[in-house]
Coordinates of C-alpha atoms and ligand atoms in Angstrom, one line a residue:
M1 CA 3.7 31.7 -4.3
S2 CA 0.1 31.5 -2.6
M3 CA 1.3 34.1 0.0
A4 CA 4.2 36.2 0.4
G5 CA 7.0 34.3 2.0
T6 CA 5.0 30.9 1.9
A7 CA 5.7 27.8 -0.1
D8 CA 3.0 27.2 -3.0
S9 CA 0.6 24.6 -1.5
P10 CA -0.2 21.4 -3.3
L11 CA -3.4 22.9 -4.8
D12 CA -1.5 26.1 -6.1
I13 CA 1.1 23.8 -7.9
V14 CA -1.3 21.5 -9.5
T15 CA -3.5 24.1 -10.6
K16 CA -0.6 26.2 -12.0
Q17 CA 0.5 23.0 -14.0
F18 CA -2.8 22.5 -15.2
E19 CA -3.4 26.0 -16.5
S20 CA 0.0 26.1 -18.0
I21 CA -0.7 22.9 -20.1
Y22 CA -4.5 23.1 -20.8
K23 CA -4.7 27.0 -21.0
T24 CA -8.0 26.6 -19.0
S25 CA -8.9 26.1 -15.3
P26 CA -9.7 22.7 -13.6
T27 CA -12.8 22.4 -12.4
V28 CA -12.4 19.4 -9.7
F29 CA -9.6 18.5 -7.3
S30 CA -8.9 15.3 -5.3
R31 CA -6.0 14.1 -3.3
A32 CA -5.1 10.7 -2.3
P33 CA -2.2 9.7 0.3
G34 CA 0.2 6.7 -0.1
R35 CA 0.1 4.2 2.4
V36 CA 2.2 1.8 4.8
E37 CA 1.2 -1.6 5.9
V38 CA 1.9 -1.8 9.6
L39 CA 0.8 -5.3 10.4
G40 CA -0.9 -8.1 8.5
N41 CA 1.8 -9.2 5.8
H42 CA 0.1 -11.1 2.7
T43 CA -3.1 -11.5 4.3
D44 CA -5.1 -9.2 2.0
Y45 CA -5.4 -11.8 -0.9
N46 CA -6.2 -14.6 1.8
E47 CA -9.2 -12.5 2.8
G48 CA -7.5 -11.9 5.8
V49 CA -7.2 -8.6 8.1
V50 CA -4.4 -5.9 8.2
L51 CA -3.5 -2.8 10.2
S52 CA -2.2 0.1 7.8
A53 CA -2.0 3.7 7.8
A54 CA -2.5 6.6 5.1
I55 CA 0.7 8.9 5.3
D56 CA 1.3 12.6 4.9
R57 CA 2.6 12.2 1.3
E58 CA -0.1 12.8 -1.3
V59 CA -1.0 12.6 -5.0
W60 CA -3.1 15.6 -6.0
V61 CA -5.2 15.5 -9.1
A62 CA -6.9 18.3 -11.0
V63 CA -9.4 17.5 -13.8
S64 CA -11.9 19.2 -16.3
K65 CA -14.0 17.9 -19.1
S66 CA -12.4 17.6 -22.5
S67 CA -14.0 19.2 -25.3
S68 CA -12.6 16.7 -27.7
A69 CA -12.7 12.9 -27.9
E70 CA -9.3 12.5 -26.5
C71 CA -8.0 12.5 -22.7
R72 CA -5.0 14.8 -22.1
L73 CA -2.7 13.9 -18.8
T74 CA 0.3 15.5 -17.7
S75 CA 2.5 15.0 -14.5
G76 CA 4.6 17.2 -12.6
I77 CA 7.1 14.4 -12.0
F78 CA 7.2 13.3 -15.7
P79 CA 6.6 16.8 -17.2
E80 CA 5.8 15.8 -20.8
S81 CA 1.9 15.5 -21.3
V82 CA 0.2 12.8 -22.9
V83 CA -2.7 12.8 -25.4
I84 CA -4.8 9.7 -25.5
S85 CA -7.5 8.9 -28.1
K86 CA -7.7 4.9 -27.7
I87 CA -7.9 3.8 -24.0
E88 CA -5.3 1.1 -24.2
P89 CA -2.5 0.6 -22.1
L90 CA 0.7 2.6 -23.0
K91 CA 3.8 0.4 -23.6
S92 CA 6.9 2.5 -23.7
R93 CA 7.1 6.0 -22.6
N94 CA 4.5 7.6 -20.2
R95 CA 3.8 4.4 -18.2
W96 CA 2.5 6.5 -15.4
A97 CA -0.4 7.5 -17.5
N98 CA -1.7 3.9 -17.3
Y99 CA -2.9 4.3 -13.7
P100 CA -5.2 7.2 -14.4
L101 CA -6.2 5.7 -17.7
G102 CA -6.9 2.3 -16.2
V103 CA -9.3 3.7 -13.8
Y104 CA -11.0 5.4 -16.7
R105 CA -11.4 2.6 -18.8
T106 CA -12.5 0.3 -15.7
L107 CA -15.1 2.9 -15.0
L108 CA -16.3 2.9 -18.5
D109 CA -16.3 -0.8 -18.8
R110 CA -18.7 -0.8 -15.8
G111 CA -20.9 1.5 -17.3
Y112 CA -20.3 4.7 -15.3
P113 CA -20.9 8.0 -17.1
V114 CA -17.4 9.3 -17.8
A115 CA -16.0 10.8 -20.7
P116 CA -12.8 12.1 -22.0
F117 CA -11.1 14.7 -19.5
N118 CA -8.0 16.7 -19.0
L119 CA -5.9 15.8 -16.0
A120 CA -2.9 17.1 -14.0
I121 CA -1.1 15.3 -11.3
H122 CA 1.1 16.6 -8.5
S123 CA 2.7 14.2 -6.0
T124 CA 4.6 14.2 -2.9
V125 CA 4.4 10.5 -2.5
P126 CA 8.2 8.9 -3.0
L127 CA 8.4 6.7 -5.9
G128 CA 9.8 3.2 -5.4
A129 CA 9.7 3.4 -1.5
G130 CA 7.0 1.0 -1.2
V131 CA 4.2 3.5 -0.1
S132 CA 1.9 2.8 -3.1
S133 CA 2.3 5.9 -5.2
S134 CA 0.6 3.7 -7.8
A135 CA -2.7 3.3 -5.7
A136 CA -2.6 6.9 -4.6
L137 CA -2.8 7.8 -8.1
E138 CA -5.6 5.6 -9.1
V139 CA -7.6 6.6 -5.9
A140 CA -7.2 10.2 -6.5
T141 CA -8.1 10.0 -10.2
A142 CA -11.2 7.8 -9.4
L143 CA -12.5 10.2 -6.9
A144 CA -11.8 13.2 -9.3
L145 CA -13.8 11.5 -12.0
C146 CA -16.7 10.9 -9.9
G147 CA -16.7 14.5 -8.8
L148 CA -16.0 15.8 -12.4
F149 CA -18.9 13.6 -14.1
G150 CA -21.3 13.8 -10.8
F151 CA -22.0 10.3 -9.8
E152 CA -21.3 8.6 -6.6
V153 CA -19.6 5.1 -6.1
D154 CA -19.3 3.4 -2.7
P155 CA -15.9 4.1 -1.6
A156 CA -15.0 0.6 -1.1
E157 CA -16.4 -0.2 -4.5
L158 CA -14.3 2.5 -5.8
A159 CA -11.1 1.1 -4.2
K160 CA -12.0 -2.1 -5.7
I161 CA -12.2 -0.5 -9.3
C162 CA -8.8 1.0 -8.7
Q163 CA -7.3 -2.4 -7.8
S164 CA -8.9 -4.1 -10.9
A165 CA -7.3 -1.1 -13.1
E166 CA -4.1 -2.1 -11.7
N167 CA -4.4 -5.8 -12.0
H168 CA -5.8 -5.8 -15.6
F169 CA -5.0 -2.7 -17.0
V170 CA -1.6 -1.9 -15.6
G171 CA -0.8 -5.7 -15.2
A172 CA 0.4 -5.8 -11.7
N173 CA -1.0 -8.2 -9.2
C174 CA -1.7 -6.8 -6.0
G175 CA -4.5 -7.1 -3.3
L176 CA -7.0 -4.6 -2.2
L177 CA -4.7 -3.4 0.7
D178 CA -3.0 -0.3 -1.1
Q179 CA -6.0 1.3 -2.5
F180 CA -8.3 0.7 0.6
S181 CA -5.6 2.2 2.8
S182 CA -5.2 5.2 0.7
M183 CA -9.0 5.5 0.7
F184 CA -10.1 4.9 4.2
G185 CA -6.9 5.9 6.4
R186 CA -7.5 8.5 9.3
A187 CA -4.8 10.7 11.0
G188 CA -3.8 9.7 14.6
H189 CA -5.3 6.0 13.8
L190 CA -4.4 2.9 12.2
L191 CA -6.8 1.3 9.9
F192 CA -8.1 -2.0 10.5
S193 CA -9.4 -3.8 7.4
D194 CA -10.9 -7.2 7.0
F195 CA -10.5 -8.2 3.3
R196 CA -13.3 -10.9 3.5
S197 CA -16.1 -8.5 4.6
L198 CA -14.5 -5.2 3.7
Y199 CA -15.2 -4.1 7.1
H200 CA -12.8 -1.2 8.2
N201 CA -12.5 0.9 11.3
A202 CA -10.0 3.3 12.6
I203 CA -8.0 2.4 15.9
P204 CA -6.2 5.3 17.7
I205 CA -2.5 4.8 18.2
A206 CA -0.5 6.3 21.0
A207 CA -2.3 9.6 21.4
G208 CA -0.7 10.7 18.0
D209 CA 2.7 10.7 19.4
V210 CA 3.9 8.3 17.1
T211 CA 5.9 8.6 13.8
L212 CA 6.4 6.0 11.2
A213 CA 9.9 5.6 9.4
I214 CA 10.0 3.8 6.1
T215 CA 13.5 2.8 5.6
L216 CA 14.5 1.9 2.1
S217 CA 17.0 -1.1 1.9
G218 CA 18.2 -0.1 -1.5
V219 CA 17.7 -3.8 -2.6
T220 CA 15.3 -4.4 -5.7
H221 CA 14.7 -7.9 -6.4
S222 CA 14.3 -8.3 -10.1
L223 CA 11.9 -11.2 -9.5
V224 CA 9.8 -9.5 -7.1
A225 CA 6.3 -9.9 -9.2
G226 CA 7.2 -13.6 -9.7
E227 CA 8.0 -14.1 -6.2
Y228 CA 4.8 -12.4 -5.1
N229 CA 2.8 -14.4 -7.5
S230 CA 4.5 -17.8 -6.3
R231 CA 3.5 -17.0 -2.8
R232 CA -0.1 -16.3 -3.7
R233 CA -0.1 -19.6 -5.5
E234 CA 1.3 -21.5 -2.4
C235 CA -1.3 -19.8 -0.2
F236 CA -4.1 -20.8 -2.5
E237 CA -2.7 -24.3 -2.5
A238 CA -2.5 -24.7 1.3
A239 CA -6.1 -23.4 1.5
K240 CA -7.0 -26.1 -1.1
F241 CA -5.8 -28.7 1.2
F242 CA -8.2 -27.5 3.7
Q243 CA -11.1 -27.2 1.5
A244 CA -10.8 -30.6 0.2
K245 CA -11.5 -31.8 3.6
N246 CA -14.0 -29.2 4.4
P247 CA -15.9 -27.3 1.7
E248 CA -16.5 -24.6 4.1
Q249 CA -13.1 -23.5 4.5
K250 CA -12.3 -21.5 1.3
T251 CA -9.4 -19.5 2.1
L252 CA -6.5 -19.3 4.7
R253 CA -9.0 -17.0 6.7
D254 CA -11.2 -19.9 7.5
V255 CA -8.2 -21.9 9.1
S256 CA -7.2 -21.8 12.6
M257 CA -3.8 -21.9 14.0
A258 CA -4.6 -25.0 16.0
E259 CA -6.3 -26.7 12.7
L260 CA -3.1 -25.6 10.7
K261 CA -0.7 -27.1 13.4
S262 CA -2.6 -30.5 13.7
A263 CA -2.3 -30.7 9.8
Q264 CA 1.5 -30.3 9.5
A265 CA 2.3 -33.9 9.0
E266 CA -0.1 -34.1 6.0
L267 CA 0.7 -30.8 4.5
D268 CA 3.4 -30.2 2.0
P269 CA 6.1 -28.4 4.3
Q270 CA 6.3 -25.2 1.9
F271 CA 2.7 -24.7 2.0
F272 CA 2.6 -25.2 5.7
K273 CA 5.4 -22.6 6.3
R274 CA 3.1 -20.0 4.0
A275 CA 0.1 -20.8 5.8
M276 CA 1.8 -20.4 9.2
H277 CA 2.7 -16.9 8.2
V278 CA -0.7 -15.7 7.0
V279 CA -2.8 -17.3 10.0
G280 CA -0.1 -16.0 12.3
E281 CA -0.4 -12.6 10.9
D282 CA -4.0 -12.5 11.1
E283 CA -3.7 -13.5 14.8
R284 CA -1.1 -10.7 15.3
V285 CA -3.5 -8.1 14.0
F286 CA -6.4 -9.1 16.2
S287 CA -3.7 -9.1 19.3
A288 CA -2.4 -5.8 18.1
I289 CA -5.9 -4.0 18.2
E290 CA -6.3 -5.2 21.9
L291 CA -2.9 -3.8 22.7
L292 CA -3.4 -0.7 21.1
K293 CA -6.6 -0.1 23.0
S294 CA -4.8 -0.4 26.3
G295 CA -2.0 1.8 25.1
S296 CA 0.4 -1.2 25.4
M297 CA 3.1 0.1 22.7
K298 CA 5.9 -2.2 23.7
E299 CA 3.8 -5.3 23.3
F300 CA 2.5 -3.8 20.0
G301 CA 5.9 -3.2 18.8
A302 CA 6.9 -6.9 19.8
L303 CA 4.2 -8.2 17.3
L304 CA 6.1 -6.2 14.6
Y305 CA 9.1 -7.9 15.4
Q306 CA 7.4 -11.3 15.3
S307 CA 5.8 -10.4 12.1
H308 CA 9.4 -10.1 10.7
E309 CA 10.6 -13.3 12.1
S310 CA 7.8 -15.1 10.4
S311 CA 8.7 -13.4 7.2
I312 CA 12.1 -14.7 7.5
H313 CA 11.3 -18.3 8.4
N314 CA 7.7 -19.1 7.1
F315 CA 7.3 -16.7 4.3
E316 CA 10.9 -16.3 3.1
N317 CA 10.1 -12.8 1.7
S318 CA 13.0 -11.1 3.6
C319 CA 16.5 -10.7 2.8
R320 CA 19.8 -9.9 4.6
E321 CA 19.4 -6.3 4.2
L322 CA 15.9 -6.0 5.6
D323 CA 16.9 -8.1 8.6
I324 CA 19.8 -5.7 9.3
L325 CA 17.7 -2.7 9.1
V326 CA 15.2 -4.2 11.6
D327 CA 18.2 -5.5 13.9
I328 CA 19.6 -1.9 13.9
A329 CA 16.0 -0.5 14.6
K330 CA 15.6 -2.7 17.6
S331 CA 18.9 -1.4 19.2
I332 CA 17.6 2.4 19.2
A333 CA 15.9 3.9 22.2
G334 CA 12.5 5.0 21.6
V335 CA 11.6 2.3 18.8
Y336 CA 8.5 0.4 19.5
G337 CA 8.9 -2.3 16.6
A338 CA 10.0 -2.7 13.1
R339 CA 9.3 -5.2 10.1
L340 CA 9.5 -5.6 6.6
T341 CA 6.6 -4.0 4.9
G342 CA 4.7 -4.7 1.8
G343 CA 5.7 -7.3 -0.6
G344 CA 8.9 -8.0 0.6
F345 CA 11.9 -9.5 -1.4
G346 CA 13.8 -6.2 -1.1
G347 CA 12.2 -3.0 -0.7
A348 CA 11.5 -1.3 2.9
T349 CA 11.0 -1.8 6.5
L350 CA 8.6 0.0 8.5
T351 CA 9.7 1.4 12.1
V352 CA 7.0 2.5 14.5
L353 CA 8.8 4.9 16.8
K354 CA 8.2 7.8 19.4
T355 CA 8.3 10.8 17.5
E356 CA 11.1 12.5 20.0
A357 CA 13.4 9.6 19.0
K358 CA 13.2 10.4 15.1
D359 CA 16.7 12.4 15.0
R360 CA 18.4 9.7 17.0
F361 CA 16.9 6.6 14.8
G362 CA 17.7 8.6 11.4
E363 CA 21.2 9.1 12.5
T364 CA 22.0 5.6 13.7
I365 CA 20.1 3.7 10.9
V366 CA 22.0 5.4 8.1
Q367 CA 25.4 4.9 9.7
E368 CA 25.1 1.5 11.0
Y369 CA 23.5 0.4 7.8
K370 CA 26.2 1.6 5.8
K371 CA 28.7 0.0 8.2
R372 CA 27.2 -3.4 8.0
T373 CA 26.1 -3.5 4.3
G374 CA 28.4 -0.9 2.5
R375 CA 24.9 0.5 1.2
N376 CA 23.2 3.8 1.7
T377 CA 19.5 3.8 3.1
T378 CA 16.9 6.6 2.6
V379 CA 14.5 7.3 5.5
H380 CA 11.1 8.7 5.0
F381 CA 9.7 9.8 8.2
A382 CA 5.6 9.8 7.8
R383 CA 2.8 11.0 10.1
I384 CA -0.5 9.0 9.8
A385 CA -2.8 11.1 7.8
D386 CA -6.2 11.1 6.5
G387 CA -7.6 9.2 3.5
A388 CA -8.5 10.4 0.1
S389 CA -11.2 13.2 -0.6
I390 CA -12.2 15.4 -3.0
V391 CA -10.9 19.0 -2.3
Ligands
GLA1 C1 1.9 -5.6 -1.9 C2 0.7 -5.8 -2.5 C3 -0.5 -5.5 -1.5 C4 -0.3 -6.7 -0.3 C5 1.1 -6.7 0.3 C6 1.6 -7.7 1.2 O1 2.3 -4.4 -1.3 O2 0.3 -4.6 -3.3 O3 -1.7 -5.8 -2.0 O4 -0.5 -7.9 -0.7 O5 2.0 -6.6 -1.1 O6 0.7 -7.7 2.2

């Protein structure tokens, strides 16, 4: 207990955990939140734009320098500790350790002055809920190592280092959205990110009276990674079609909706649909910013439903269960909008709702989903939170 009658803070928890394993005190702490994609689906790797939010579920990391040539890692969720002397990806047990190790390896490879360390992790980011617990762990580790070894890296560059660790060390393909959102999110705001220029900006949302609901479909598609990669490829193929005509057009970000529509007859129908989704999502993100500025939450919510429709018909990354979750959300008073969030092919939906509608939403969605699918759903309510920091 940190004070009589109060629960331990994340800082207390991670400190105790660190001290019980390493018998010494940590010297640097950092925290990084999970994230949710609000609008702009599969646009990040197409150099497009996204609205996202950091959420009030966080990974906390405590570190100290190691006196040996080995890194030692421990996690409150997987309580065994791991000792690492050779920095290579772990293949069997303790895979979670690959995220911090990947960040360490990437920093080393890029010449940053890092050395072996002791690290403890405490997390309140739900696992498998599509809110990027892995990106949060990477970002928290990266900040902690900067603090521990006393060097500075531009935060956008640090987010890219974390993405590279996930792509090349862990071996999971993802765009930059997850790490970027964890790094730059801001309480009471949606984060606008431009993945061409890496410009980002915080846009206020509904005077803070908004809650996000992340609703799990309970469907996990065994081929998610394969589907994600094949969609990526199809987007790149669509971009190549335009590039062949105009070398200036390198990605789908360079293609307007009008150009895309006028090329329909010549473009492979599958590539056309994928491009319709991505180009449409970029447009919806820009429209959403204007609507948020004028406080038009109902119209903003309508864009979320449109995004989901486009996922169903164009990108084909939805499934029956996600469609049902969106459909139920639509019928509940106080809901602004809902859509699948993240990669898709199962996973979760995001609902943006009035905070006062939380209980109604929670009860209705659980009951109705069970009735219509026979499945159970889990709802995580989240507030929009600040991005990562050294504590
Ligand atoms: C996953 C990836 C992100 C992004 C989304 C789709 O969450 O990790 O980089 O591509 O899918 O928008």
